[in-house]
Coordinates of C-alpha atoms in Angstrom, one line a residue:
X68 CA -78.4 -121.2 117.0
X69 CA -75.5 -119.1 118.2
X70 CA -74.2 -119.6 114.7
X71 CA -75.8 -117.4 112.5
X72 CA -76.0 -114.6 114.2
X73 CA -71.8 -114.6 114.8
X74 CA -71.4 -115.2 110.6
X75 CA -73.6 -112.3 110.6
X76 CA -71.7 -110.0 112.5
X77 CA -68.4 -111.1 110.7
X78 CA -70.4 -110.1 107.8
X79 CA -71.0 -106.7 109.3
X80 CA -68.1 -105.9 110.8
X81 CA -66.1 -105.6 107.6
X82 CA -67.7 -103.1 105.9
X83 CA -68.3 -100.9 109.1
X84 CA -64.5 -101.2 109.4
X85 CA -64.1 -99.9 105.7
X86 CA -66.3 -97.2 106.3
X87 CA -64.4 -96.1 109.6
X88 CA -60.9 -96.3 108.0
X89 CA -62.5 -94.4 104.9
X90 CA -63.3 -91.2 107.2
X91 CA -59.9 -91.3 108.7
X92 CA -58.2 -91.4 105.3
X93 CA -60.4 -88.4 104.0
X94 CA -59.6 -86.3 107.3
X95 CA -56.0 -87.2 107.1
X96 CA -56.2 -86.2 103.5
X97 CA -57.8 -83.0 104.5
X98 CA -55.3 -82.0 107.2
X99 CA -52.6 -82.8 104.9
X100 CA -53.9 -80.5 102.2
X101 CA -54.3 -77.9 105.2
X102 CA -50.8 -78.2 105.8
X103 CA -49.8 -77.7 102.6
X104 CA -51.8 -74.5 102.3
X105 CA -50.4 -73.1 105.6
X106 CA -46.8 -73.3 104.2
X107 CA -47.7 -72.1 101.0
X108 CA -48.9 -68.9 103.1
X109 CA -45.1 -69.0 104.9
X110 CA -43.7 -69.3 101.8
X111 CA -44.8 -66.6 100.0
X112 CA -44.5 -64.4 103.0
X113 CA -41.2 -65.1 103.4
X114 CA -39.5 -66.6 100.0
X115 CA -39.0 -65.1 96.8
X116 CA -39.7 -68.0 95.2
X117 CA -43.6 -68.3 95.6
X118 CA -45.8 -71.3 96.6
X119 CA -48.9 -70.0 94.5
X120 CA -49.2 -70.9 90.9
X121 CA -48.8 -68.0 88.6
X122 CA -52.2 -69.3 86.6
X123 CA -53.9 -68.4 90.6
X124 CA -53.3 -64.9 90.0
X125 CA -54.8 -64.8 86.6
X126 CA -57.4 -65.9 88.1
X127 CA -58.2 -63.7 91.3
X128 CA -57.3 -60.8 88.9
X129 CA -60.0 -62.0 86.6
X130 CA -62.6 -62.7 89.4
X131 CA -61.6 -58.8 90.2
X132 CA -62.7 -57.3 87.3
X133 CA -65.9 -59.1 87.3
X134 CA -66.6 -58.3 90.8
X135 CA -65.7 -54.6 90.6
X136 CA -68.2 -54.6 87.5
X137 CA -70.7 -56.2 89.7
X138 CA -70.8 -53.7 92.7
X139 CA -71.6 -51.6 89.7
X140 CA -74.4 -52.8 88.6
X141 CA -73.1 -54.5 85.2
X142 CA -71.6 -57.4 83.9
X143 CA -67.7 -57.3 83.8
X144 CA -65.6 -59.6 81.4
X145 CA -62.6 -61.5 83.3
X146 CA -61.2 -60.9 79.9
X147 CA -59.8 -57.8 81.1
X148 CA -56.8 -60.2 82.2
X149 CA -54.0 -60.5 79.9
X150 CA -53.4 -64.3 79.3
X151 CA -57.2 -65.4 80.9
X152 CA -58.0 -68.4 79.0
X153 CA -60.7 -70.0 80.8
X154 CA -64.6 -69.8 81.0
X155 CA -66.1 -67.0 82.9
X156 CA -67.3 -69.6 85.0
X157 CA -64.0 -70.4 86.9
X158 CA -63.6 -66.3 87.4
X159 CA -67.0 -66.2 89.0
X160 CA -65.9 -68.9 91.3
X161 CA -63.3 -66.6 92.9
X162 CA -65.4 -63.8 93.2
X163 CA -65.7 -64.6 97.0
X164 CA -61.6 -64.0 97.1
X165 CA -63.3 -60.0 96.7
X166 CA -65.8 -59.9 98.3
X167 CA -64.0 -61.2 101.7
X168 CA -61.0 -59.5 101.2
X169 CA -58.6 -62.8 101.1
X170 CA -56.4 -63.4 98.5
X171 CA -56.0 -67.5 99.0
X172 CA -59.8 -68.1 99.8
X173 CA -59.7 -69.0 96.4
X174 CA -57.8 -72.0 96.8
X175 CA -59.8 -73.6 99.4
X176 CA -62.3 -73.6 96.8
X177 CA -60.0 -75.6 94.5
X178 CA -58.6 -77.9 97.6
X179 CA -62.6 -78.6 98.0
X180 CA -62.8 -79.5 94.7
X181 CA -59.9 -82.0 95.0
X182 CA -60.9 -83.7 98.0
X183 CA -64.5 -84.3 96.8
X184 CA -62.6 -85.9 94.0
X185 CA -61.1 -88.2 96.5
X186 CA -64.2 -89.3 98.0
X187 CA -65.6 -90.0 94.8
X188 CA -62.2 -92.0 93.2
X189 CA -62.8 -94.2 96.8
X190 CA -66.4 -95.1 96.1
X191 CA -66.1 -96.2 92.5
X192 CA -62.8 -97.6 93.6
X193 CA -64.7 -100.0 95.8
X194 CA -67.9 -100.5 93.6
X195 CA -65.6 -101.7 90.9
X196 CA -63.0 -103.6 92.2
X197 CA -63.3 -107.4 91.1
X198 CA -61.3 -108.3 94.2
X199 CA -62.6 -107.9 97.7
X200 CA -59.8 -107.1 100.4
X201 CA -61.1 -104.7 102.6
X202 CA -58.4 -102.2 102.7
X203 CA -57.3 -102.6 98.9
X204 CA -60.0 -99.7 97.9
X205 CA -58.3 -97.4 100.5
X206 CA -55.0 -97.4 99.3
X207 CA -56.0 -97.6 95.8
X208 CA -57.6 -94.1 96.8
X209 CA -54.5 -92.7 98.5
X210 CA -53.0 -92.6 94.8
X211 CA -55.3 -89.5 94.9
X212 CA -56.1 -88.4 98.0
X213 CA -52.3 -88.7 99.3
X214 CA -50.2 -87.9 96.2
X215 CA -47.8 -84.9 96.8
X216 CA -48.3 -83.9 93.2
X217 CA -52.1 -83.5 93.4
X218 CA -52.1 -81.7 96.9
X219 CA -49.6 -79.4 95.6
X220 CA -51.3 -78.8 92.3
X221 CA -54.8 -78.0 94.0
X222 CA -53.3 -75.7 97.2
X223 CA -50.8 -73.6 94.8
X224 CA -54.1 -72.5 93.2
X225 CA -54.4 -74.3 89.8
X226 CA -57.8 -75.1 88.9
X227 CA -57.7 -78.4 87.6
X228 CA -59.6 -80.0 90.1
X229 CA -63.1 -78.1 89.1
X230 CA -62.7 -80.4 85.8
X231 CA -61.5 -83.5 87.8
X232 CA -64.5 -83.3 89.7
X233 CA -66.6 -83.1 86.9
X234 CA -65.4 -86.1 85.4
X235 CA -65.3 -88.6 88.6
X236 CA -68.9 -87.4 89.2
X237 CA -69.6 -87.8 85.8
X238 CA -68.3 -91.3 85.9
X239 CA -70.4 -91.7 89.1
X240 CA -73.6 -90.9 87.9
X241 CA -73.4 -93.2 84.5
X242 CA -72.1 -96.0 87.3
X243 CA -75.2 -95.0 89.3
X244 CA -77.4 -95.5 85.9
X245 CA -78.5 -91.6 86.6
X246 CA -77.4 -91.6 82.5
X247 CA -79.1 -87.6 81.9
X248 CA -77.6 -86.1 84.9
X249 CA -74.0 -87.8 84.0
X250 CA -74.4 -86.2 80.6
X251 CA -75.2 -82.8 82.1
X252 CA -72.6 -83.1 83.7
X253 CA -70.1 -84.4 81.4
X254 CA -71.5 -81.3 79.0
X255 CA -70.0 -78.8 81.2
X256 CA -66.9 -80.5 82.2
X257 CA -66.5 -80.1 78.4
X258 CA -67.2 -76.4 78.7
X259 CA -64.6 -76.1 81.6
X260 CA -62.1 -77.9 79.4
X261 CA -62.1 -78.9 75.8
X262 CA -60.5 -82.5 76.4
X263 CA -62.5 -84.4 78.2
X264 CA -64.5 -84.8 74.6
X265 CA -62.1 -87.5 73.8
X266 CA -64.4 -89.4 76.5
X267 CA -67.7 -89.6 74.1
X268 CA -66.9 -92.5 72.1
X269 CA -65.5 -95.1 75.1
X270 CA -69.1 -93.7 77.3
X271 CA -71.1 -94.6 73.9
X272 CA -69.6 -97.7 73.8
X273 CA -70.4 -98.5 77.6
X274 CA -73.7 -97.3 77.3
X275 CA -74.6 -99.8 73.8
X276 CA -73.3 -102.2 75.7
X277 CA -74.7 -102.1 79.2
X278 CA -78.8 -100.9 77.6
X279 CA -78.2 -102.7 74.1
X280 CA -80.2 -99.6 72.7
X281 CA -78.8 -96.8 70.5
X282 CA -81.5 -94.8 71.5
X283 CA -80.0 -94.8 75.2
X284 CA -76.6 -93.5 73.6
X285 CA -78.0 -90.9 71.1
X286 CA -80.0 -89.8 74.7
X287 CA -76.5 -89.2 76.4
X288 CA -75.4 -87.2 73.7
X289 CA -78.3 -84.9 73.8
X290 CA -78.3 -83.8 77.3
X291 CA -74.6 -83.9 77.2
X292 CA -74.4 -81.5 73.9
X293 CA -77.4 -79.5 75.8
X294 CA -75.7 -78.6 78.9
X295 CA -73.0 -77.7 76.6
X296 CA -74.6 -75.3 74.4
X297 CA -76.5 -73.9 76.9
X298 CA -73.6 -72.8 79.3
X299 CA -71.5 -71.6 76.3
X300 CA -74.2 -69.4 74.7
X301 CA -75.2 -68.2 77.8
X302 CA -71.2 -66.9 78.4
X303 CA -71.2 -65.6 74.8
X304 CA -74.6 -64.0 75.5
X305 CA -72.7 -62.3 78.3
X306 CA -68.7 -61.3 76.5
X307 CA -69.7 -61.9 73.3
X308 CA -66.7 -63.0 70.8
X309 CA -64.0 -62.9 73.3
X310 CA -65.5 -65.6 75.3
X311 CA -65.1 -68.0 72.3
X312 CA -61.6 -66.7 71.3
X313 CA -60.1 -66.6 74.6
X314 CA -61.9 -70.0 75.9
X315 CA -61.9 -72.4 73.2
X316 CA -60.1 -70.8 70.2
X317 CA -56.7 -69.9 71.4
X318 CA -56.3 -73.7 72.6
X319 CA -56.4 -74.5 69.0
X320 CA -53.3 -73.0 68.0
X321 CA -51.6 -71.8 71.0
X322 CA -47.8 -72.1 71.5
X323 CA -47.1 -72.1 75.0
X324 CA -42.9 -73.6 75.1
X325 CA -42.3 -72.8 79.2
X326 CA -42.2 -75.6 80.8
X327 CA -43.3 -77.8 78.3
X328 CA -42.4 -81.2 78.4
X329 CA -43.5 -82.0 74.7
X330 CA -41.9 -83.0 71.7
X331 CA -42.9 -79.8 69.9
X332 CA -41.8 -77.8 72.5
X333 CA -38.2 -76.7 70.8
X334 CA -40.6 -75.6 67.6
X335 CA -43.0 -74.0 69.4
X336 CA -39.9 -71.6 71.2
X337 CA -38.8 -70.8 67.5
X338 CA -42.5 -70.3 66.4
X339 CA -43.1 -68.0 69.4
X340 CA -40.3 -65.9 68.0
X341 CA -41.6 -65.5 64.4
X342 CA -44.5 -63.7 63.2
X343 CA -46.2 -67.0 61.4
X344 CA -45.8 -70.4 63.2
X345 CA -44.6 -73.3 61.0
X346 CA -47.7 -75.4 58.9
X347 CA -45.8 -78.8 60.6
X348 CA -47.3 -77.4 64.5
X349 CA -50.5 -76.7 63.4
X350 CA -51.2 -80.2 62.6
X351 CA -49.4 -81.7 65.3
X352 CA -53.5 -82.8 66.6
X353 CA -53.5 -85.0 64.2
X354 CA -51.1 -87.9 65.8
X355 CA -52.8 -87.3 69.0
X356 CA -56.3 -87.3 68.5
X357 CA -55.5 -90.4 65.8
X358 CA -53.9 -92.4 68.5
X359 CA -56.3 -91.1 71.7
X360 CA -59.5 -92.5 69.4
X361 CA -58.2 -95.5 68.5
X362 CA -57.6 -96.6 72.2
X363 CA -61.3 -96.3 72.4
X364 CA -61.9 -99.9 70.7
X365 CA -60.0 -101.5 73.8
X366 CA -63.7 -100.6 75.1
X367 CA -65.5 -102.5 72.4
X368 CA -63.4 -105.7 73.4
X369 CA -64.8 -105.2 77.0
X370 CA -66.9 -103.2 78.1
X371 CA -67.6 -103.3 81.9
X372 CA -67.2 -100.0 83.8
X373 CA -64.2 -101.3 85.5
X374 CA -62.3 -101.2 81.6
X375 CA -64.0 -97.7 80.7
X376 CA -62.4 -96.2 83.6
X377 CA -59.0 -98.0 82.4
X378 CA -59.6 -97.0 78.7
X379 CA -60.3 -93.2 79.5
X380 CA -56.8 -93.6 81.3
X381 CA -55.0 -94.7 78.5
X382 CA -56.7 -92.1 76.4
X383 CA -55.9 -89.3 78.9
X384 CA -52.5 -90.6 79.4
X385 CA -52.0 -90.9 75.5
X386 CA -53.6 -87.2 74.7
X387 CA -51.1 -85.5 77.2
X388 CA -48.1 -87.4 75.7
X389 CA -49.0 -86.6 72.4
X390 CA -50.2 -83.1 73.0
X391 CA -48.4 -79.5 71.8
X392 CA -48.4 -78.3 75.4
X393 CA -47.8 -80.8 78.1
X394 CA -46.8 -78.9 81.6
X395 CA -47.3 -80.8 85.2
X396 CA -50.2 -79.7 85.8
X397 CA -51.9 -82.1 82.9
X398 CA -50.8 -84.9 84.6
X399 CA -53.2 -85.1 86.9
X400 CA -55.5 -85.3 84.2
X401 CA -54.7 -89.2 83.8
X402 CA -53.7 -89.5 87.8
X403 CA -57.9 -89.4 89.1
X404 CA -58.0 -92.7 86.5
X405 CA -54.2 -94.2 87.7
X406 CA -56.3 -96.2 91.3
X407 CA -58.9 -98.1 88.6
X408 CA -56.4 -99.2 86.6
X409 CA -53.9 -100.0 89.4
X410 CA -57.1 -102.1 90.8
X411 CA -57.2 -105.3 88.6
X412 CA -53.7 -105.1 86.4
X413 CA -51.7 -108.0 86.2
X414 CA -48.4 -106.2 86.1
X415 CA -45.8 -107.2 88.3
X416 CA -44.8 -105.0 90.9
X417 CA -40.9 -105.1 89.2
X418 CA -42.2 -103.8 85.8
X419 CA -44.2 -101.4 87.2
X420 CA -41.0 -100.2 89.5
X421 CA -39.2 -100.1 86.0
X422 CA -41.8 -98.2 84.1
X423 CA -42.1 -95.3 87.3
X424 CA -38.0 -95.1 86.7
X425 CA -38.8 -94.2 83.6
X426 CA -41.3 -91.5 83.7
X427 CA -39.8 -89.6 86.6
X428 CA -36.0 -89.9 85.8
X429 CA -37.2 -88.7 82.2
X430 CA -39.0 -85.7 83.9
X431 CA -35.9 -85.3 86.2
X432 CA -33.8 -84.9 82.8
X433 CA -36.1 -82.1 81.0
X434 CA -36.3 -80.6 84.8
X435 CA -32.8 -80.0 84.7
X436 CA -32.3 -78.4 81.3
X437 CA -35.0 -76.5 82.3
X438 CA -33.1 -74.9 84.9
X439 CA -30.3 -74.8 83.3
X440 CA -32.2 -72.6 80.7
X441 CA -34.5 -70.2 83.0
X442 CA -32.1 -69.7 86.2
X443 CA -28.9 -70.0 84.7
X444 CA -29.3 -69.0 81.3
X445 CA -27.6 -71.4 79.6
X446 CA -28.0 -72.5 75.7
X447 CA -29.8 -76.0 76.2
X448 CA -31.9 -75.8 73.5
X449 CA -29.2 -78.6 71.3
X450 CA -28.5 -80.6 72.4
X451 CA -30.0 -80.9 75.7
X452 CA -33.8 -79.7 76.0
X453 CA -34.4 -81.4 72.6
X454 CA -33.2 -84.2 73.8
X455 CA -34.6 -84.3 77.1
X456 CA -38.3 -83.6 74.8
X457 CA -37.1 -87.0 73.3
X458 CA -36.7 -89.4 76.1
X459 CA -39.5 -88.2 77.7
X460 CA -42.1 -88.5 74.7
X461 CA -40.3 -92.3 74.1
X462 CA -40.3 -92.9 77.5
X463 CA -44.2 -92.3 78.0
X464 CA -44.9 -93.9 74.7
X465 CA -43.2 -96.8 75.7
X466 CA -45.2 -96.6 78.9
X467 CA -48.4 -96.4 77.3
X468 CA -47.4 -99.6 75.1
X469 CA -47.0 -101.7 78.6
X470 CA -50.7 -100.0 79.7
X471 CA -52.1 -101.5 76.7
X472 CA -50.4 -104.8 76.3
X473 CA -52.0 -105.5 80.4
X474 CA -55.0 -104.6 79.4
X475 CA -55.3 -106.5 76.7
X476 CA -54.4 -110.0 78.4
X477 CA -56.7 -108.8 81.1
X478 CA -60.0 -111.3 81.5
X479 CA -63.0 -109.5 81.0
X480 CA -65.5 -108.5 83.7
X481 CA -69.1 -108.6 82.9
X482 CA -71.0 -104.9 82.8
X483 CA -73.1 -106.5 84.9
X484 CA -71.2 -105.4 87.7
X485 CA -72.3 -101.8 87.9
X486 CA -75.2 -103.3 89.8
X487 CA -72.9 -103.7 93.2

């Protein structure tokens, strides 16, 4: 009789252990973010070289202009702010940087943003891992919630978290079978950003799959091109023509070439100098979205939510290799799906040694010439940036060919599983 009740507690134990170390990773993972915002004050008190992103200011100097307007009585357009590319929704959300006075406030809003990310990456983590170590899901987690990059990204003031948010709790919603809310929100992470549209068709796919009823998908796509609509006409109802220009059709044909990791990036410098950019960068979509939708039938082969979370990784990972503009900040697009795809791979640990090598000494190389360039002022554009552009693009393609090549001799795991 004294059995039972000791397999039960050994049953119980677990889990309340997971849940304990889980609150000490996400308040370790708040102090450290903490700390990097404290010596992001020092160092822009007492460096020339400043902590905060330069995208941060466009910001708070958007939310200005909308918040002076306010006091006012009328509606003021963030637009006012040369280079403001962004829905007037992200402007509103440092309004409070005004209103109190601070300057950084701001980026506790962002850091907020990020962590909540974390906690979300941690619970999917667990609910679809196939494996059942107790501490795996934690430092499948830390990926997130502990990478340098992502802390620093989030507490210099760049905004990418609001979208990465969106997404994970979209994710979390269609895991939770709460399908109209996930498609709310997946509408306005869409509004936020443009990319995250490359999700639609591996979510479809899931969704046939899991209800075995179009009607369930053409649903999704409803409330998710609802929430869409109705938060972009309500911002054009507000600015009016700018809003579309400066939100969604600059990113069309923009050619940003600082700090631009990408192939194009040499043509784009040239193209920046001339009064009409060449018709060979206006189509350079065209690889990218061809190769970003054709990752989607990797979903079709299986299609649990464990292998949409690794398909929209190769997608992600694939649209900001093959994209016109790819700075650091867009990797952290593909890093909140990097722990679900870490969870169940069957790469060994020396490849995946061998294909890190590759990405960072790559970046290290374009880094350099980079430098060389900007600080020194050097003529690295031939040689050396071009080729840097090169090895990087090869490198990450030759990446992405290992991603898909463990994926594919993966063994499938039922959909079923979303019911854990």
């Amino acid at each position: 009789m004294n059995i039972r009740p000791r397999r039960s507690l050994e049953r119980t134990v677990k889990p309340t252990r997971m849940l304990s170390n889980g609150k000490l990773l996400i308040i370790a993972s708040l102090l450290v973010r903490v700390g990097f915002f404290l010596y992001g004050l020092y160092q822009d008190a007492n460096y020339k070289v400043k902590y905060t992103d330069i995208d941060y200011l466009v910001f708070h100097d958007a939310a200005g202009y909308v918040y002076e307007a306010w006091k006012e009585g009328r509606v003021g357009s963030p637009y006012q702010r040369d280079t403001y590319r962004y829905t007037p929704l992200l402007s509103w959300l440092l309004v409070p940087d005004h209103y109190f006075e601070w300057f950084h406030l701001g980026k506790l809003v962002f850091v907020a943003f990020d962590l909540l990310t974390g906690i979300i990456i941690l619970d999917l983590v667990k609910r679809c891992l196939s494996r059942r170590e107790s501490t795996l899901p934690l430092w499948l987690s830390s990926l997130w919630l502990l990478n340098p990059m992502v802390i620093t990204i989030s507490t210099r003031g760049n905004a990418e978290s609001v979208v990465s948010f969106l997404i994970m709790l979209t994710l979390l919603l269609l895991q939770k079978s709460k399908d109209t809310w996930s498609a709310v929100v997946y509408g306005l992470s869409i509004h936020f950003k443009i990319y995250p549209i490359i999700y639609c068709l591996p979510i479809a796919i899931f969704l046939y799959h899991r209800n075995k009823r179009l009607s369930e998908v053409i649903a999704y796509g409803f409330w998710a091109l609802v929430a869409l609509v109705v938060s972009s006409a309500a911002m054009y109802k507000l600015y009016g023509s700018e809003f579309l220009q400066h939100a969604y059709w600059y990113h069309l044909y923009r050619t940003d070439h600082r700090h631009n990791f990408s192939l194009w990036n040499l043509l784009l410098y040239y193209d920046s100098a001339r009064s009409a950019s060449s018709w060979l960068s206006k189509f350079a979509f065209l690889p990218q979205m061809a190769t970003t939708m054709a990752l989607s039938v990797l979903q079709w082969r299986q299609p649990s939510l464990a292998n949409l979370l690794n398909v929209l990784f190769l997608q992600t990972f694939a649209f900001v290799t093959y994209n016109k503009v790819c700075t650091s900040q867009y990797f952290v697009w593909y890093l909140i799906f990097l722990p679900f795809y870490i969870a169940n791979t069957n790469l060994s640990w020396q490849k995946g040694v061998c294909m890190a090598a590759v990405w960072v000494i790559t970046q290290a190389f374009w880094l350099l010439q980079g430098y060389l360039l900007e600080f020194e002022g050097r003529n690295v554009f031939f040689p050396g940036l071009l080729s840097a552009s090169a090895l990087f693009f090869i490198g990450n393609v030759w990446i992405l060919g290992q991603f898909i090549d463990d994926i594919n001799t993966r063994v499938p795991v039922s959909h079923t599983k979303k019911h854990n």
